[in-house]
Amino acid sequence: NCINYLNMTNCSFIRQAALVAVAFAFITPAHSFVPSNVPRTHSPPQQTSTSINNFFKNAFANDEDLGKAQNAGLSNGPRYNDNVTVNGKKISKIVVDQNISQVCNAARVKVPYNCQNGECGTCELKINGKKARACVSKVPAGKCAIQTL
C-alpha cells in the first residue's frame, strides 16, 4: 500500500505512471523493443488460402452426372384460360386453377366474404350455372362463366 510509504499525492502519481507504462506497452509495436544493433529482417508475406488443403476445392462445382440444369420455374409456363367471363365481361390472362376470388377482384367485381374457407356461404356465386363459393373455387380449364348473385 503506497499510503504507508508516501503521501496521497505521490500515490496517485505512481498509479498514473503505471497506467501510462501499461498503455505504452500495448500501443508500441513489438519491433520497437528490439535493440538497434540487431538486424531486422522482413520476410515476404505468406500467401494464405481458405481452401484448407483443397478440402473445399469442388464443394460448389456442378455435378455432371445430373445432366443439364433445368429452369426452377414451371416447365411449360402457366396455362391460361381465355374463356373466362365475370357477369358477362371477358377477362384475359387468367391462369387455370387460380382462385375465383382473385378473378373477381381482377374484374373489379365486389364479392362479399366472411369466413374465407367456404363454410359460411357469404361468397356464393354461380360458375357455369352451378352454385359455388368464390373463396375456395378454382378456374377450370375450359369455359368459365362467373355470375354473382
Short mmCIF file of N, CA and C in Angstrom, two decimals:
data_model
loop_
_atom_site.label_atom_id
_atom_site.label_comp_id
_atom_site.label_asym_id
_atom_site.label_seq_id
_atom_site.Cartn_x
_atom_site.Cartn_y
_atom_site.Cartn_z
N ASN A 1 0.85 -1.17 0.00
CA ASN A 1 0.00 0.00 0.00
C ASN A 1 0.90 1.24 0.00
N CYS A 2 0.70 2.11 -0.98
CA CYS A 2 1.59 3.26 -1.12
C CYS A 2 1.30 4.34 -0.09
N ILE A 3 0.19 4.28 0.64
CA ILE A 3 -0.12 5.30 1.65
C ILE A 3 0.86 5.19 2.82
N ASN A 4 1.28 4.01 3.17
CA ASN A 4 2.20 3.84 4.29
C ASN A 4 3.57 4.44 3.98
N TYR A 5 4.00 4.43 2.75
CA TYR A 5 5.34 4.89 2.40
C TYR A 5 5.39 6.32 1.88
N LEU A 6 4.35 6.75 1.20
CA LEU A 6 4.35 8.09 0.59
C LEU A 6 3.04 8.78 0.95
N ASN A 7 3.01 10.06 0.71
CA ASN A 7 1.74 10.75 0.97
C ASN A 7 0.78 10.53 -0.21
N MET A 8 -0.45 11.02 -0.12
CA MET A 8 -1.51 10.75 -1.10
C MET A 8 -1.18 11.25 -2.50
N THR A 9 -0.56 12.37 -2.65
CA THR A 9 -0.29 12.92 -3.98
C THR A 9 0.72 12.06 -4.71
N ASN A 10 1.73 11.54 -4.01
CA ASN A 10 2.70 10.68 -4.66
C ASN A 10 2.09 9.34 -5.05
N CYS A 11 1.11 8.85 -4.27
CA CYS A 11 0.46 7.58 -4.56
C CYS A 11 -0.33 7.66 -5.87
N SER A 12 -1.10 8.72 -6.07
CA SER A 12 -1.87 8.86 -7.31
C SER A 12 -0.93 9.06 -8.50
N PHE A 13 0.21 9.72 -8.28
CA PHE A 13 1.18 9.88 -9.35
C PHE A 13 1.76 8.54 -9.78
N ILE A 14 2.02 7.66 -8.83
CA ILE A 14 2.56 6.33 -9.14
C ILE A 14 1.54 5.52 -9.92
N ARG A 15 0.27 5.60 -9.54
CA ARG A 15 -0.78 4.88 -10.26
C ARG A 15 -0.89 5.39 -11.70
N GLN A 16 -0.84 6.71 -11.88
CA GLN A 16 -0.93 7.26 -13.23
C GLN A 16 0.27 6.85 -14.07
N ALA A 17 1.45 6.85 -13.49
CA ALA A 17 2.64 6.45 -14.23
C ALA A 17 2.56 4.97 -14.62
N ALA A 18 2.02 4.15 -13.75
CA ALA A 18 1.88 2.73 -14.06
C ALA A 18 0.89 2.51 -15.21
N LEU A 19 -0.21 3.25 -15.22
CA LEU A 19 -1.19 3.14 -16.30
C LEU A 19 -0.60 3.58 -17.63
N VAL A 20 0.19 4.65 -17.62
CA VAL A 20 0.83 5.14 -18.84
C VAL A 20 1.81 4.09 -19.35
N ALA A 21 2.56 3.46 -18.48
CA ALA A 21 3.52 2.44 -18.89
C ALA A 21 2.83 1.24 -19.50
N VAL A 22 1.72 0.80 -18.93
CA VAL A 22 0.98 -0.33 -19.46
C VAL A 22 0.39 0.03 -20.82
N ALA A 23 -0.19 1.20 -20.93
CA ALA A 23 -0.76 1.64 -22.21
C ALA A 23 0.32 1.74 -23.27
N PHE A 24 1.48 2.25 -22.93
CA PHE A 24 2.59 2.38 -23.87
C PHE A 24 3.04 1.01 -24.36
N ALA A 25 3.01 0.01 -23.49
CA ALA A 25 3.44 -1.33 -23.87
C ALA A 25 2.49 -1.95 -24.90
N PHE A 26 1.18 -1.65 -24.82
CA PHE A 26 0.24 -2.20 -25.76
C PHE A 26 0.19 -1.42 -27.06
N ILE A 27 0.47 -0.14 -27.03
CA ILE A 27 0.39 0.70 -28.23
C ILE A 27 1.66 0.59 -29.06
N THR A 28 2.81 0.47 -28.44
CA THR A 28 4.08 0.46 -29.14
C THR A 28 4.27 -0.84 -29.90
N PRO A 29 4.67 -0.78 -31.20
CA PRO A 29 4.90 -2.00 -31.95
C PRO A 29 6.01 -2.84 -31.33
N ALA A 30 5.96 -4.14 -31.57
CA ALA A 30 6.91 -5.06 -30.94
C ALA A 30 8.34 -4.81 -31.41
N HIS A 31 8.54 -4.36 -32.65
CA HIS A 31 9.90 -4.16 -33.14
C HIS A 31 10.59 -2.97 -32.48
N SER A 32 9.84 -2.13 -31.76
CA SER A 32 10.46 -1.01 -31.07
C SER A 32 11.27 -1.46 -29.87
N PHE A 33 10.96 -2.64 -29.35
CA PHE A 33 11.68 -3.14 -28.18
C PHE A 33 12.96 -3.91 -28.55
N VAL A 34 13.18 -4.15 -29.85
CA VAL A 34 14.39 -4.85 -30.30
C VAL A 34 15.54 -3.84 -30.31
N PRO A 35 16.69 -4.16 -29.74
CA PRO A 35 17.82 -3.22 -29.75
C PRO A 35 18.21 -2.87 -31.18
N SER A 36 18.72 -1.67 -31.37
CA SER A 36 19.02 -1.18 -32.70
C SER A 36 20.18 -1.92 -33.36
N ASN A 37 21.05 -2.59 -32.60
CA ASN A 37 22.16 -3.30 -33.22
C ASN A 37 21.78 -4.67 -33.76
N VAL A 38 20.55 -5.15 -33.48
CA VAL A 38 20.08 -6.43 -34.00
C VAL A 38 19.49 -6.18 -35.39
N PRO A 39 19.97 -6.89 -36.42
CA PRO A 39 19.45 -6.64 -37.77
C PRO A 39 17.99 -7.08 -37.86
N ARG A 40 17.20 -6.25 -38.50
CA ARG A 40 15.79 -6.54 -38.69
C ARG A 40 15.61 -7.17 -40.06
N THR A 41 14.94 -8.29 -40.11
CA THR A 41 14.68 -8.94 -41.39
C THR A 41 13.19 -8.89 -41.66
N HIS A 42 12.89 -8.62 -42.88
CA HIS A 42 11.48 -8.58 -43.29
C HIS A 42 11.25 -9.73 -44.24
N SER A 43 10.37 -10.65 -43.86
CA SER A 43 10.05 -11.76 -44.74
C SER A 43 8.85 -11.37 -45.59
N PRO A 44 8.82 -11.86 -46.80
CA PRO A 44 7.67 -11.53 -47.66
C PRO A 44 6.40 -12.14 -47.06
N PRO A 45 5.27 -11.48 -47.27
CA PRO A 45 4.02 -12.02 -46.70
C PRO A 45 3.71 -13.37 -47.33
N GLN A 46 3.27 -14.28 -46.49
CA GLN A 46 2.92 -15.61 -46.97
C GLN A 46 1.54 -15.57 -47.61
N GLN A 47 1.38 -16.36 -48.66
CA GLN A 47 0.09 -16.44 -49.30
C GLN A 47 -0.81 -17.31 -48.46
N THR A 48 -1.99 -16.82 -48.19
CA THR A 48 -2.94 -17.60 -47.40
C THR A 48 -3.99 -18.19 -48.32
N SER A 49 -4.58 -19.26 -47.88
CA SER A 49 -5.60 -19.93 -48.66
C SER A 49 -6.74 -20.30 -47.74
N THR A 50 -7.95 -20.11 -48.25
CA THR A 50 -9.12 -20.50 -47.46
C THR A 50 -9.61 -21.89 -47.85
N SER A 51 -8.84 -22.58 -48.67
CA SER A 51 -9.31 -23.86 -49.16
C SER A 51 -9.05 -25.01 -48.19
N ILE A 52 -8.29 -24.81 -47.15
CA ILE A 52 -7.97 -25.85 -46.16
C ILE A 52 -7.46 -27.10 -46.89
N ASN A 53 -6.29 -26.94 -47.49
CA ASN A 53 -5.64 -28.03 -48.24
C ASN A 53 -6.55 -28.61 -49.32
N ASN A 54 -7.21 -27.74 -50.06
CA ASN A 54 -8.10 -28.11 -51.17
C ASN A 54 -9.29 -28.95 -50.74
N PHE A 55 -9.68 -28.88 -49.48
CA PHE A 55 -10.82 -29.65 -48.99
C PHE A 55 -12.11 -29.21 -49.68
N PHE A 56 -12.26 -27.88 -49.88
CA PHE A 56 -13.47 -27.34 -50.49
C PHE A 56 -13.29 -27.06 -51.98
N LYS A 57 -12.29 -27.63 -52.59
CA LYS A 57 -11.96 -27.32 -53.98
C LYS A 57 -13.17 -27.51 -54.89
N ASN A 58 -13.86 -28.61 -54.78
CA ASN A 58 -15.00 -28.90 -55.65
C ASN A 58 -16.33 -28.87 -54.90
N ALA A 59 -16.36 -28.22 -53.78
CA ALA A 59 -17.58 -28.22 -52.97
C ALA A 59 -18.75 -27.58 -53.68
N PHE A 60 -18.50 -26.55 -54.48
CA PHE A 60 -19.59 -25.83 -55.12
C PHE A 60 -19.61 -26.04 -56.63
N ALA A 61 -18.91 -27.06 -57.10
CA ALA A 61 -18.91 -27.37 -58.53
C ALA A 61 -20.19 -28.12 -58.88
N ASN A 62 -20.60 -28.03 -60.12
CA ASN A 62 -21.79 -28.75 -60.57
C ASN A 62 -21.48 -30.23 -60.73
N ASP A 63 -22.45 -31.05 -60.40
CA ASP A 63 -22.32 -32.49 -60.56
C ASP A 63 -22.74 -32.82 -61.99
N GLU A 64 -21.81 -33.24 -62.80
CA GLU A 64 -22.08 -33.51 -64.22
C GLU A 64 -22.98 -34.74 -64.41
N ASP A 65 -23.10 -35.59 -63.42
CA ASP A 65 -23.95 -36.78 -63.54
C ASP A 65 -25.44 -36.44 -63.54
N LEU A 66 -25.79 -35.24 -63.11
CA LEU A 66 -27.20 -34.85 -63.03
C LEU A 66 -27.76 -34.40 -64.37
N GLY A 67 -26.91 -34.16 -65.35
CA GLY A 67 -27.37 -33.68 -66.65
C GLY A 67 -27.45 -32.16 -66.66
N LYS A 68 -28.08 -31.64 -67.71
CA LYS A 68 -28.18 -30.20 -67.88
C LYS A 68 -29.14 -29.61 -66.84
N ALA A 69 -28.76 -28.46 -66.29
CA ALA A 69 -29.60 -27.80 -65.29
C ALA A 69 -30.89 -27.32 -65.95
N GLN A 70 -32.00 -27.46 -65.22
CA GLN A 70 -33.30 -27.03 -65.74
C GLN A 70 -33.76 -25.79 -65.00
N ASN A 71 -34.65 -25.06 -65.64
CA ASN A 71 -35.23 -23.88 -65.02
C ASN A 71 -36.06 -24.32 -63.81
N ALA A 72 -35.94 -23.57 -62.71
CA ALA A 72 -36.65 -23.95 -61.49
C ALA A 72 -38.14 -23.64 -61.56
N GLY A 73 -38.57 -22.83 -62.52
CA GLY A 73 -39.98 -22.46 -62.61
C GLY A 73 -40.81 -23.54 -63.29
N LEU A 74 -41.97 -23.14 -63.79
CA LEU A 74 -42.84 -24.07 -64.49
C LEU A 74 -42.18 -24.47 -65.80
N SER A 75 -42.24 -25.74 -66.14
CA SER A 75 -41.54 -26.22 -67.33
C SER A 75 -42.16 -25.68 -68.62
N ASN A 76 -43.46 -25.57 -68.70
CA ASN A 76 -44.10 -25.06 -69.92
C ASN A 76 -44.81 -23.73 -69.68
N GLY A 77 -44.55 -23.10 -68.57
CA GLY A 77 -45.22 -21.85 -68.25
C GLY A 77 -46.62 -22.11 -67.72
N PRO A 78 -47.31 -21.08 -67.27
CA PRO A 78 -48.67 -21.28 -66.74
C PRO A 78 -49.66 -21.53 -67.87
N ARG A 79 -50.72 -22.26 -67.55
CA ARG A 79 -51.80 -22.50 -68.51
C ARG A 79 -52.82 -21.40 -68.35
N TYR A 80 -53.07 -20.66 -69.42
CA TYR A 80 -54.04 -19.57 -69.37
C TYR A 80 -55.39 -20.05 -69.89
N ASN A 81 -56.45 -19.46 -69.36
CA ASN A 81 -57.80 -19.72 -69.82
C ASN A 81 -58.36 -18.38 -70.32
N ASP A 82 -58.57 -18.30 -71.63
CA ASP A 82 -59.09 -17.06 -72.22
C ASP A 82 -60.61 -17.08 -72.36
N ASN A 83 -61.27 -18.11 -71.82
CA ASN A 83 -62.73 -18.23 -71.89
C ASN A 83 -63.37 -17.90 -70.55
N VAL A 84 -62.87 -16.89 -69.86
CA VAL A 84 -63.39 -16.54 -68.54
C VAL A 84 -64.18 -15.23 -68.66
N THR A 85 -65.40 -15.25 -68.15
CA THR A 85 -66.21 -14.03 -68.09
C THR A 85 -66.75 -13.87 -66.67
N VAL A 86 -66.84 -12.62 -66.23
CA VAL A 86 -67.42 -12.30 -64.92
C VAL A 86 -68.56 -11.33 -65.18
N ASN A 87 -69.80 -11.79 -64.90
CA ASN A 87 -71.01 -11.01 -65.16
C ASN A 87 -71.05 -10.54 -66.61
N GLY A 88 -70.59 -11.39 -67.53
CA GLY A 88 -70.63 -11.09 -68.96
C GLY A 88 -69.40 -10.36 -69.49
N LYS A 89 -68.55 -9.89 -68.61
CA LYS A 89 -67.35 -9.15 -69.03
C LYS A 89 -66.19 -10.14 -69.20
N LYS A 90 -65.59 -10.15 -70.41
CA LYS A 90 -64.49 -11.08 -70.68
C LYS A 90 -63.23 -10.61 -69.95
N ILE A 91 -62.55 -11.56 -69.29
CA ILE A 91 -61.32 -11.28 -68.54
C ILE A 91 -60.20 -12.08 -69.20
N SER A 92 -59.06 -11.44 -69.47
CA SER A 92 -57.94 -12.13 -70.13
C SER A 92 -56.82 -12.42 -69.12
N LYS A 93 -55.93 -13.29 -69.56
CA LYS A 93 -54.75 -13.70 -68.77
C LYS A 93 -55.12 -14.27 -67.40
N ILE A 94 -56.09 -15.13 -67.38
CA ILE A 94 -56.48 -15.82 -66.16
C ILE A 94 -55.84 -17.20 -66.19
N VAL A 95 -55.19 -17.58 -65.11
CA VAL A 95 -54.47 -18.84 -65.02
C VAL A 95 -55.42 -19.93 -64.54
N VAL A 96 -55.32 -21.10 -65.17
CA VAL A 96 -56.12 -22.25 -64.74
C VAL A 96 -55.75 -22.58 -63.29
N ASP A 97 -56.74 -22.88 -62.48
CA ASP A 97 -56.63 -23.18 -61.05
C ASP A 97 -56.39 -21.94 -60.19
N GLN A 98 -56.56 -20.77 -60.76
CA GLN A 98 -56.49 -19.54 -59.96
C GLN A 98 -57.77 -19.42 -59.15
N ASN A 99 -57.70 -18.81 -57.98
CA ASN A 99 -58.89 -18.65 -57.14
C ASN A 99 -59.91 -17.75 -57.84
N ILE A 100 -61.18 -18.14 -57.75
CA ILE A 100 -62.25 -17.33 -58.33
C ILE A 100 -62.31 -15.96 -57.66
N SER A 101 -61.99 -15.91 -56.37
CA SER A 101 -61.99 -14.62 -55.67
C SER A 101 -60.98 -13.66 -56.29
N GLN A 102 -59.83 -14.16 -56.74
CA GLN A 102 -58.83 -13.31 -57.38
C GLN A 102 -59.30 -12.85 -58.76
N VAL A 103 -60.02 -13.73 -59.46
CA VAL A 103 -60.55 -13.37 -60.78
C VAL A 103 -61.59 -12.26 -60.64
N CYS A 104 -62.46 -12.40 -59.65
CA CYS A 104 -63.48 -11.36 -59.42
C CYS A 104 -62.82 -10.04 -59.02
N ASN A 105 -61.78 -10.11 -58.25
CA ASN A 105 -61.05 -8.91 -57.85
C ASN A 105 -60.40 -8.24 -59.07
N ALA A 106 -59.83 -9.05 -59.99
CA ALA A 106 -59.22 -8.50 -61.20
C ALA A 106 -60.26 -7.86 -62.11
N ALA A 107 -61.49 -8.39 -62.07
CA ALA A 107 -62.58 -7.83 -62.88
C ALA A 107 -63.24 -6.65 -62.18
N ARG A 108 -62.77 -6.31 -60.99
CA ARG A 108 -63.33 -5.21 -60.18
C ARG A 108 -64.80 -5.44 -59.84
N VAL A 109 -65.10 -6.71 -59.54
CA VAL A 109 -66.44 -7.09 -59.11
C VAL A 109 -66.36 -7.42 -57.63
N LYS A 110 -67.18 -6.74 -56.84
CA LYS A 110 -67.16 -6.96 -55.40
C LYS A 110 -67.96 -8.20 -55.05
N VAL A 111 -67.29 -9.08 -54.31
CA VAL A 111 -67.94 -10.29 -53.80
C VAL A 111 -67.79 -10.25 -52.29
N PRO A 112 -68.91 -10.37 -51.55
CA PRO A 112 -68.81 -10.34 -50.09
C PRO A 112 -68.17 -11.62 -49.55
N TYR A 113 -67.32 -11.47 -48.54
CA TYR A 113 -66.64 -12.61 -47.91
C TYR A 113 -66.84 -12.52 -46.41
N ASN A 114 -66.76 -13.69 -45.75
CA ASN A 114 -66.82 -13.70 -44.31
C ASN A 114 -65.76 -14.65 -43.75
N CYS A 115 -65.89 -15.94 -44.01
CA CYS A 115 -65.01 -16.91 -43.36
C CYS A 115 -63.73 -17.20 -44.15
N GLN A 116 -63.72 -16.99 -45.47
CA GLN A 116 -62.58 -17.24 -46.35
C GLN A 116 -62.19 -18.72 -46.46
N ASN A 117 -63.04 -19.63 -46.01
CA ASN A 117 -62.71 -21.06 -46.16
C ASN A 117 -63.89 -21.90 -46.66
N GLY A 118 -64.94 -21.25 -47.17
CA GLY A 118 -66.04 -21.97 -47.81
C GLY A 118 -67.12 -22.51 -46.90
N GLU A 119 -67.12 -22.15 -45.63
CA GLU A 119 -68.11 -22.70 -44.71
C GLU A 119 -69.39 -21.88 -44.59
N CYS A 120 -69.27 -20.55 -44.69
CA CYS A 120 -70.43 -19.71 -44.38
C CYS A 120 -71.36 -19.48 -45.56
N GLY A 121 -70.86 -19.50 -46.80
CA GLY A 121 -71.71 -19.29 -47.97
C GLY A 121 -71.92 -17.83 -48.33
N THR A 122 -71.25 -16.92 -47.68
CA THR A 122 -71.41 -15.49 -47.97
C THR A 122 -70.95 -15.16 -49.39
N CYS A 123 -69.93 -15.82 -49.87
CA CYS A 123 -69.35 -15.51 -51.18
C CYS A 123 -69.94 -16.36 -52.30
N GLU A 124 -71.13 -16.90 -52.12
CA GLU A 124 -71.70 -17.80 -53.10
C GLU A 124 -72.01 -17.07 -54.41
N LEU A 125 -71.72 -17.73 -55.51
CA LEU A 125 -71.98 -17.23 -56.86
C LEU A 125 -72.20 -18.42 -57.77
N LYS A 126 -72.38 -18.17 -59.05
CA LYS A 126 -72.57 -19.28 -60.00
C LYS A 126 -71.40 -19.34 -60.97
N ILE A 127 -70.87 -20.55 -61.16
CA ILE A 127 -69.83 -20.80 -62.15
C ILE A 127 -70.41 -21.79 -63.15
N ASN A 128 -70.56 -21.34 -64.39
CA ASN A 128 -71.17 -22.15 -65.46
C ASN A 128 -72.56 -22.64 -65.04
N GLY A 129 -73.32 -21.80 -64.33
CA GLY A 129 -74.69 -22.10 -63.93
C GLY A 129 -74.82 -22.89 -62.65
N LYS A 130 -73.73 -23.32 -62.03
CA LYS A 130 -73.80 -24.09 -60.79
C LYS A 130 -73.31 -23.24 -59.63
N LYS A 131 -73.99 -23.37 -58.48
CA LYS A 131 -73.60 -22.60 -57.31
C LYS A 131 -72.24 -23.05 -56.80
N ALA A 132 -71.42 -22.07 -56.45
CA ALA A 132 -70.07 -22.35 -55.93
C ALA A 132 -69.70 -21.23 -54.97
N ARG A 133 -68.68 -21.45 -54.21
CA ARG A 133 -68.19 -20.43 -53.26
C ARG A 133 -66.87 -19.87 -53.77
N ALA A 134 -66.84 -18.58 -53.93
CA ALA A 134 -65.70 -17.90 -54.59
C ALA A 134 -64.40 -18.07 -53.82
N CYS A 135 -64.46 -18.17 -52.50
CA CYS A 135 -63.22 -18.21 -51.72
C CYS A 135 -62.47 -19.52 -51.85
N VAL A 136 -63.14 -20.60 -52.29
CA VAL A 136 -62.47 -21.89 -52.40
C VAL A 136 -62.52 -22.48 -53.80
N SER A 137 -63.25 -21.88 -54.72
CA SER A 137 -63.38 -22.41 -56.08
C SER A 137 -62.21 -21.95 -56.94
N LYS A 138 -61.89 -22.78 -57.95
CA LYS A 138 -60.77 -22.50 -58.85
C LYS A 138 -61.28 -22.37 -60.27
N VAL A 139 -60.50 -21.70 -61.11
CA VAL A 139 -60.85 -21.52 -62.51
C VAL A 139 -60.62 -22.86 -63.24
N PRO A 140 -61.64 -23.36 -63.96
CA PRO A 140 -61.46 -24.59 -64.71
C PRO A 140 -60.68 -24.35 -66.01
N ALA A 141 -60.30 -25.44 -66.69
CA ALA A 141 -59.52 -25.30 -67.92
C ALA A 141 -60.37 -24.85 -69.10
N GLY A 142 -61.64 -25.17 -69.11
CA GLY A 142 -62.50 -24.79 -70.26
C GLY A 142 -63.23 -23.49 -70.00
N LYS A 143 -64.48 -23.45 -70.52
CA LYS A 143 -65.32 -22.26 -70.36
C LYS A 143 -65.58 -22.00 -68.89
N CYS A 144 -65.56 -20.71 -68.52
CA CYS A 144 -65.79 -20.33 -67.13
C CYS A 144 -66.61 -19.04 -67.11
N ALA A 145 -67.92 -19.19 -66.93
CA ALA A 145 -68.81 -18.04 -66.87
C ALA A 145 -69.20 -17.83 -65.40
N ILE A 146 -68.73 -16.74 -64.82
CA ILE A 146 -68.98 -16.46 -63.41
C ILE A 146 -70.08 -15.41 -63.33
N GLN A 147 -71.11 -15.71 -62.51
CA GLN A 147 -72.22 -14.77 -62.27
C GLN A 147 -72.37 -14.56 -60.79
N THR A 148 -72.31 -13.29 -60.35
CA THR A 148 -72.53 -13.01 -58.94
C THR A 148 -74.02 -13.02 -58.67
N LEU A 149 -74.39 -13.30 -57.44
CA LEU A 149 -75.81 -13.36 -57.06
C LEU A 149 -76.29 -12.06 -56.48
#
